[in-house]
Amino acid sequence: MHDLTLGARGKEASIAVDINARGQMAGILEDEDGHQRAILFDQRPVELGTLGGREGFTRGINANGDVVGTAQNASGYWRAFIVRHGERMQDVGTLGGNSSYGAAINNDGQVAGFSDTSDGYYRAFVSTPGGEPLDLGTLGGRISYAAGINTHGAVVGTAALANGYRHAFLTAPGGGMQDLGTLGGRVSSASAISDNGVVVGASETPDRRWHAFMWNKGKMVDLGALIGYGDSYATAVNNAGHVVGSIRVGDERRSFVYRDGKMTVHRGGYGLYLVNAINDQELVIGAYSVGNKFNAATMISSQPAVATHGPQEMLGLIALVLVGAVGVVVYRRRYHGIALPVM
């Protein structure tokens, strides 16, 4: 791994959230009291500010260096924002409610996310050419959340069915919302989509486990089965089809990289603790854990796993604990700064 500070000082924590081909990164700095600040790291840290409130955090960056995220306004509401490179932060708006959340941005500057509506339900949105959010609807229920968008404007996320269960969805430009199904369980959630239309996320299995998946052209591949244990969640995919994510085994968190038909698992302490993104230059970014705080870091996706042996490894494999999953893969609520949908 390669340690990144992103401008963190003293006891501040740092998290790398997304990275583009030029090496520009969207990140988060967090002080001792848990207050977060949105950061663009472009050879040096650039604090992006807020919309008049106290806190903000980033979620994505595109090839132009435009950053998307969420920040508080002067009234204390969380609002989706976009910061076009070299410009000031702009409020993306809402779908009639008070709050919105920016989840992803493509190279055309389209923002995907979710917002509350006037009736109090959250809906997935994508920004229109004019910049206003467009409601993407649901799968028959009342709620939906967008998590990813690709260069072509295809959006993925999680949406409620009429029966209340939530499934991963894909919405192509000009088309309706498509249910991507599950791995045999009741619920699923999509987190990212490549420019080739490969979708990744997590799904419940028939035995109520959570497995990372990769969906392509109507077929959902169970990546968790290739890992063979724990609850796994895919968080990102690049245009080569390399998938990254995390695994929970009892109290331990591991990270994984699936590339070229091979699954590599990095044990806790030997890989990233938070796995947030992978770019086309094969850099995986996120953070590792040091005590009670995070330090931003990156690693090459082809990094080999460190061989470890001993009783702790066997105990970790035996003591599998089912961890509740969330609609968007969540590592901790304070990191995201918002309450996200529970499956």
Coordinates of C-alpha atoms in Angstrom, one line a residue:
M1 CA 0.0 0.0 0.0
H2 CA 1.0 3.6 -0.5
D3 CA 0.1 6.0 2.3
L4 CA -1.6 9.3 1.4
T5 CA -2.2 12.1 3.8
L6 CA -4.5 14.3 1.6
G7 CA -3.4 17.2 3.8
A8 CA -4.4 15.7 7.1
R9 CA -2.7 17.2 10.1
G10 CA -2.1 16.0 13.6
K11 CA -5.0 13.7 14.7
E12 CA -7.1 14.3 11.6
A13 CA -8.3 11.2 9.7
S14 CA -8.3 11.0 5.9
I15 CA -10.2 8.9 3.4
A16 CA -9.5 8.7 -0.4
V17 CA -12.9 8.4 -2.0
D18 CA -12.3 8.4 -5.8
I19 CA -9.5 8.9 -8.3
N20 CA -9.3 9.8 -12.0
A21 CA -6.7 9.0 -14.7
R22 CA -4.7 12.1 -13.9
G23 CA -4.3 11.1 -10.3
Q24 CA -6.6 13.8 -9.0
M25 CA -8.5 12.5 -5.9
A26 CA -11.7 13.3 -4.1
G27 CA -11.3 12.8 -0.4
I28 CA -12.5 13.5 3.1
L29 CA -10.7 14.9 6.1
E30 CA -12.2 14.3 9.6
D31 CA -11.2 16.1 12.8
E32 CA -11.2 14.6 16.3
D33 CA -14.8 15.5 16.8
G34 CA -15.9 13.6 13.7
H35 CA -16.6 16.7 11.6
Q36 CA -15.9 16.1 7.9
R37 CA -14.5 18.3 5.2
A38 CA -14.7 17.7 1.4
I39 CA -11.3 17.7 -0.3
L40 CA -9.9 17.7 -3.9
F41 CA -6.3 16.5 -3.9
D42 CA -4.6 17.9 -7.0
Q43 CA -0.9 17.7 -6.1
R44 CA -2.0 19.6 -3.0
P45 CA -5.2 19.5 -0.9
V46 CA -7.9 22.0 -1.9
E47 CA -10.7 22.3 0.6
L48 CA -14.0 22.6 -1.3
G49 CA -16.0 24.2 1.5
T50 CA -19.7 23.8 2.1
L51 CA -23.0 25.3 1.1
G52 CA -23.2 27.5 4.1
G53 CA -23.1 24.8 6.8
R54 CA -20.4 23.2 8.8
E55 CA -19.6 19.9 7.1
G56 CA -19.3 18.2 3.7
F57 CA -17.9 15.0 2.1
T58 CA -17.1 13.8 -1.4
R59 CA -18.3 10.8 -3.3
G60 CA -16.8 11.0 -6.8
I61 CA -14.5 12.7 -9.3
N62 CA -14.6 12.6 -13.1
A63 CA -11.9 12.9 -15.8
N64 CA -12.1 16.7 -15.8
G65 CA -11.5 17.0 -12.1
D66 CA -15.1 17.8 -11.3
V67 CA -16.2 16.6 -7.8
V68 CA -19.6 15.5 -6.5
G69 CA -20.6 15.0 -2.9
T70 CA -22.9 16.3 -0.2
A71 CA -22.6 19.3 2.1
Q72 CA -24.7 21.1 4.6
N73 CA -26.4 24.3 3.7
A74 CA -27.0 27.3 6.1
S75 CA -30.2 25.7 7.4
G76 CA -28.3 22.5 8.3
Y77 CA -29.8 20.3 5.5
W78 CA -27.6 18.0 3.5
R79 CA -27.6 18.9 -0.2
A80 CA -25.9 17.3 -3.2
F81 CA -23.2 19.4 -4.7
I82 CA -21.0 19.6 -7.7
V83 CA -17.7 21.5 -7.9
R84 CA -16.5 22.0 -11.4
H85 CA -12.8 22.1 -11.6
G86 CA -11.6 25.6 -10.6
E87 CA -15.1 26.8 -9.8
R88 CA -17.2 27.2 -6.6
M89 CA -19.5 24.6 -5.1
Q90 CA -23.0 24.5 -6.6
D91 CA -26.1 23.1 -5.0
V92 CA -27.7 20.4 -7.3
G93 CA -31.1 20.9 -5.8
T94 CA -33.8 18.4 -4.6
L95 CA -36.9 16.6 -5.9
G96 CA -39.2 18.8 -3.8
G97 CA -37.9 18.0 -0.3
N98 CA -35.2 19.6 1.8
S99 CA -32.3 17.2 1.3
S100 CA -30.4 15.5 -1.5
Y101 CA -27.2 13.4 -1.7
G102 CA -24.6 13.3 -4.5
A103 CA -23.4 9.8 -5.1
A104 CA -21.5 9.8 -8.5
I105 CA -20.5 11.9 -11.5
N106 CA -19.7 11.0 -15.1
N107 CA -17.3 12.8 -17.6
D108 CA -20.2 14.9 -18.9
G109 CA -20.8 16.3 -15.5
Q110 CA -24.0 14.4 -14.9
V111 CA -24.7 13.8 -11.2
A112 CA -26.5 10.8 -9.8
G113 CA -27.8 10.5 -6.3
F114 CA -31.0 10.6 -4.3
S115 CA -33.3 13.2 -2.8
D116 CA -36.3 13.4 -0.6
T117 CA -39.6 14.4 -2.3
S118 CA -42.4 16.6 -1.0
D119 CA -44.1 13.4 0.3
G120 CA -41.0 12.5 2.4
Y121 CA -39.8 9.5 0.4
Y122 CA -36.3 9.3 -1.1
R123 CA -36.0 8.9 -4.9
A124 CA -33.0 8.2 -7.2
F125 CA -32.2 11.1 -9.5
V126 CA -29.9 12.0 -12.4
S127 CA -29.2 15.6 -13.3
T128 CA -30.5 16.9 -16.6
P129 CA -28.5 19.0 -19.1
G130 CA -29.8 22.1 -17.2
G131 CA -28.4 20.7 -14.0
E132 CA -31.8 20.0 -12.3
P133 CA -32.4 16.5 -10.7
L134 CA -34.7 14.2 -12.6
D135 CA -36.7 11.6 -10.6
L136 CA -35.8 8.1 -11.9
G137 CA -38.8 6.4 -10.2
T138 CA -38.8 3.0 -8.5
L139 CA -39.5 -0.7 -9.1
G140 CA -43.0 -0.4 -7.9
G141 CA -42.4 0.7 -4.3
R142 CA -41.9 4.2 -2.9
I143 CA -38.1 4.5 -2.4
S144 CA -35.0 4.4 -4.6
Y145 CA -31.3 5.4 -4.3
A146 CA -28.8 6.0 -7.1
A147 CA -25.2 5.0 -6.4
G148 CA -23.3 5.0 -9.7
I149 CA -23.3 6.5 -13.2
N150 CA -21.2 5.8 -16.3
T151 CA -20.1 7.9 -19.3
H152 CA -23.2 7.0 -21.2
G153 CA -25.5 8.2 -18.5
A154 CA -26.6 4.8 -17.3
V155 CA -27.5 4.9 -13.6
V156 CA -27.4 2.0 -11.0
G157 CA -28.6 1.8 -7.5
T158 CA -31.3 0.3 -5.3
A159 CA -35.1 0.6 -5.5
A160 CA -38.1 -0.8 -3.7
L161 CA -40.5 -3.3 -5.2
A162 CA -44.2 -3.2 -4.6
N163 CA -43.7 -5.8 -1.8
G164 CA -41.2 -3.6 0.0
Y165 CA -38.1 -5.6 -0.8
R166 CA -35.3 -3.7 -2.5
H167 CA -33.4 -4.8 -5.6
A168 CA -30.5 -3.5 -7.6
F169 CA -31.5 -1.5 -10.6
L170 CA -30.1 -0.2 -13.9
T171 CA -31.6 2.8 -15.8
A172 CA -30.4 3.5 -19.3
P173 CA -30.8 7.0 -20.7
G174 CA -34.3 7.5 -21.9
G175 CA -35.4 4.1 -20.6
G176 CA -37.2 2.7 -17.6
M177 CA -35.8 1.2 -14.5
Q178 CA -34.6 -2.4 -14.9
D179 CA -34.6 -4.9 -12.0
L180 CA -31.3 -6.8 -11.9
G181 CA -32.6 -9.5 -9.6
T182 CA -30.7 -11.2 -6.8
L183 CA -28.5 -14.2 -6.2
G184 CA -31.5 -16.1 -4.9
G185 CA -32.2 -14.0 -1.8
R186 CA -34.8 -11.4 -1.1
V187 CA -32.8 -8.2 -1.7
S188 CA -29.8 -6.8 -3.6
S189 CA -28.1 -3.4 -4.1
A190 CA -25.9 -2.0 -7.0
S191 CA -23.0 0.3 -6.2
A192 CA -21.2 1.0 -9.4
I193 CA -21.3 0.6 -13.2
S194 CA -18.5 0.7 -15.8
D195 CA -18.6 2.3 -19.2
N196 CA -19.1 -1.2 -20.7
G197 CA -22.2 -1.7 -18.7
V198 CA -20.8 -4.0 -16.0
V199 CA -22.6 -3.5 -12.7
V200 CA -21.4 -4.5 -9.3
G201 CA -22.9 -4.6 -5.9
A202 CA -24.1 -7.1 -3.3
S203 CA -27.0 -9.5 -3.0
E204 CA -28.6 -11.7 -0.4
T205 CA -28.3 -15.4 -1.1
P206 CA -30.9 -18.2 -0.3
D207 CA -29.1 -18.9 3.0
R208 CA -29.3 -15.2 4.0
R209 CA -25.6 -14.5 3.4
W210 CA -24.4 -11.4 1.5
H211 CA -22.3 -12.0 -1.6
A212 CA -20.6 -9.5 -3.9
F213 CA -21.9 -9.8 -7.5
M214 CA -20.9 -8.7 -11.0
W215 CA -23.8 -8.3 -13.5
N216 CA -23.3 -8.2 -17.2
K217 CA -25.8 -8.5 -20.1
G218 CA -28.5 -10.0 -17.9
K219 CA -26.3 -12.5 -16.0
M220 CA -25.4 -12.0 -12.3
V221 CA -22.1 -13.7 -11.3
D222 CA -21.7 -14.6 -7.6
L223 CA -18.3 -13.3 -6.6
G224 CA -18.9 -14.1 -3.0
A225 CA -18.9 -17.8 -3.9
L226 CA -15.4 -17.4 -5.3
I227 CA -14.3 -16.0 -1.9
G228 CA -16.0 -18.9 -0.1
Y229 CA -16.6 -17.3 3.3
G230 CA -17.9 -14.2 5.1
D231 CA -20.2 -11.5 3.8
S232 CA -18.9 -9.7 0.8
Y233 CA -19.7 -6.4 -0.9
A234 CA -18.4 -5.1 -4.3
T235 CA -18.0 -1.4 -4.3
A236 CA -16.4 -0.4 -7.6
V237 CA -15.4 -1.7 -11.1
N238 CA -13.2 -0.2 -13.8
N239 CA -13.5 -0.4 -17.6
A240 CA -11.3 -3.6 -17.7
G241 CA -13.9 -5.3 -15.5
H242 CA -11.7 -5.4 -12.4
V243 CA -13.9 -5.5 -9.3
V244 CA -13.0 -4.4 -5.8
G245 CA -14.8 -4.6 -2.5
S246 CA -14.8 -5.8 1.1
I247 CA -15.4 -8.9 3.1
R248 CA -16.6 -9.2 6.7
V249 CA -15.5 -12.2 8.7
G250 CA -16.6 -11.9 12.3
D251 CA -15.0 -8.7 13.6
E252 CA -12.4 -8.6 10.8
R253 CA -12.6 -6.8 7.6
R254 CA -10.8 -7.9 4.5
S255 CA -10.6 -6.5 1.0
F256 CA -10.7 -8.3 -2.4
V257 CA -9.8 -7.7 -6.0
Y258 CA -11.3 -9.7 -8.8
R259 CA -9.4 -9.4 -12.1
D260 CA -8.7 -11.6 -15.1
G261 CA -10.8 -14.4 -13.6
K262 CA -8.8 -14.5 -10.4
M263 CA -9.9 -13.6 -6.9
T264 CA -7.3 -12.1 -4.5
V265 CA -8.2 -11.5 -0.9
H266 CA -6.2 -9.2 1.4
R267 CA -6.4 -10.0 5.1
G268 CA -7.0 -7.2 7.6
G269 CA -3.9 -5.2 8.1
Y270 CA -2.4 -6.3 4.8
G271 CA -4.8 -4.3 2.5
L272 CA -7.2 -1.4 2.4
Y273 CA -9.8 -1.4 5.2
L274 CA -12.1 0.9 3.2
V275 CA -12.2 0.1 -0.5
N276 CA -13.8 2.9 -2.4
A277 CA -12.7 3.0 -6.1
I278 CA -10.5 1.5 -8.8
N279 CA -9.4 3.5 -11.9
D280 CA -8.4 2.4 -15.3
Q281 CA -4.7 2.7 -14.3
E282 CA -5.4 -0.2 -11.8
L283 CA -5.1 1.9 -8.7
V284 CA -7.4 0.9 -5.8
I285 CA -8.1 3.6 -3.3
G286 CA -9.7 4.0 0.1
A287 CA -8.1 3.9 3.6
Y288 CA -6.6 1.7 6.2
S289 CA -7.3 1.7 9.9
V290 CA -4.8 2.9 12.5
G291 CA -6.3 2.6 15.9
N292 CA -9.6 4.6 15.9
K293 CA -8.9 6.6 12.7
F294 CA -8.5 6.1 9.0
N295 CA -5.5 7.1 6.8
A296 CA -6.1 7.5 3.1
A297 CA -4.1 5.0 1.0
T298 CA -3.9 3.4 -2.4
M299 CA -2.6 0.0 -3.8
I300 CA -2.1 -1.6 -7.2
S301 CA -4.9 -4.0 -8.1
S302 CA -2.4 -6.7 -9.0
Q303 CA -0.8 -6.6 -5.5
P304 CA -0.4 -10.2 -4.3
A305 CA -1.9 -11.3 -1.0
V306 CA 0.4 -11.6 2.0
A307 CA 0.6 -15.3 3.1
T308 CA -0.3 -15.6 6.8
H309 CA -0.6 -18.6 9.1
G310 CA -1.6 -19.4 12.6
P311 CA -4.6 -19.9 14.9
Q312 CA -6.1 -16.5 14.3
E313 CA -6.7 -17.2 10.6
M314 CA -8.6 -20.4 11.5
L315 CA -10.6 -18.7 14.1
G316 CA -11.5 -16.0 11.6
L317 CA -12.7 -18.5 9.1
I318 CA -14.8 -20.4 11.7
A319 CA -16.3 -17.4 13.5
L320 CA -18.5 -16.1 10.7
V321 CA -21.0 -13.5 11.9
L322 CA -23.8 -12.3 9.8
V323 CA -23.6 -8.5 9.4
G324 CA -26.7 -6.5 8.3
A325 CA -26.2 -5.0 4.9
V326 CA -27.3 -1.7 3.6
G327 CA -28.7 -0.4 0.3
V328 CA -25.5 1.4 -0.5
V329 CA -22.4 -0.4 0.8
V330 CA -21.8 1.4 4.1
Y331 CA -18.7 1.2 6.2
R332 CA -19.9 3.4 9.0
R333 CA -22.6 6.1 9.2
R334 CA -20.3 8.8 10.4
Y335 CA -18.0 8.3 7.4
H336 CA -20.9 9.0 5.1
G337 CA -22.4 11.6 7.3
I338 CA -26.0 10.6 6.5
A339 CA -28.4 7.9 7.4
L340 CA -28.6 5.5 4.4
P341 CA -31.3 3.0 3.6
V342 CA -31.3 -0.3 5.4
M343 CA -32.2 -3.3 3.4

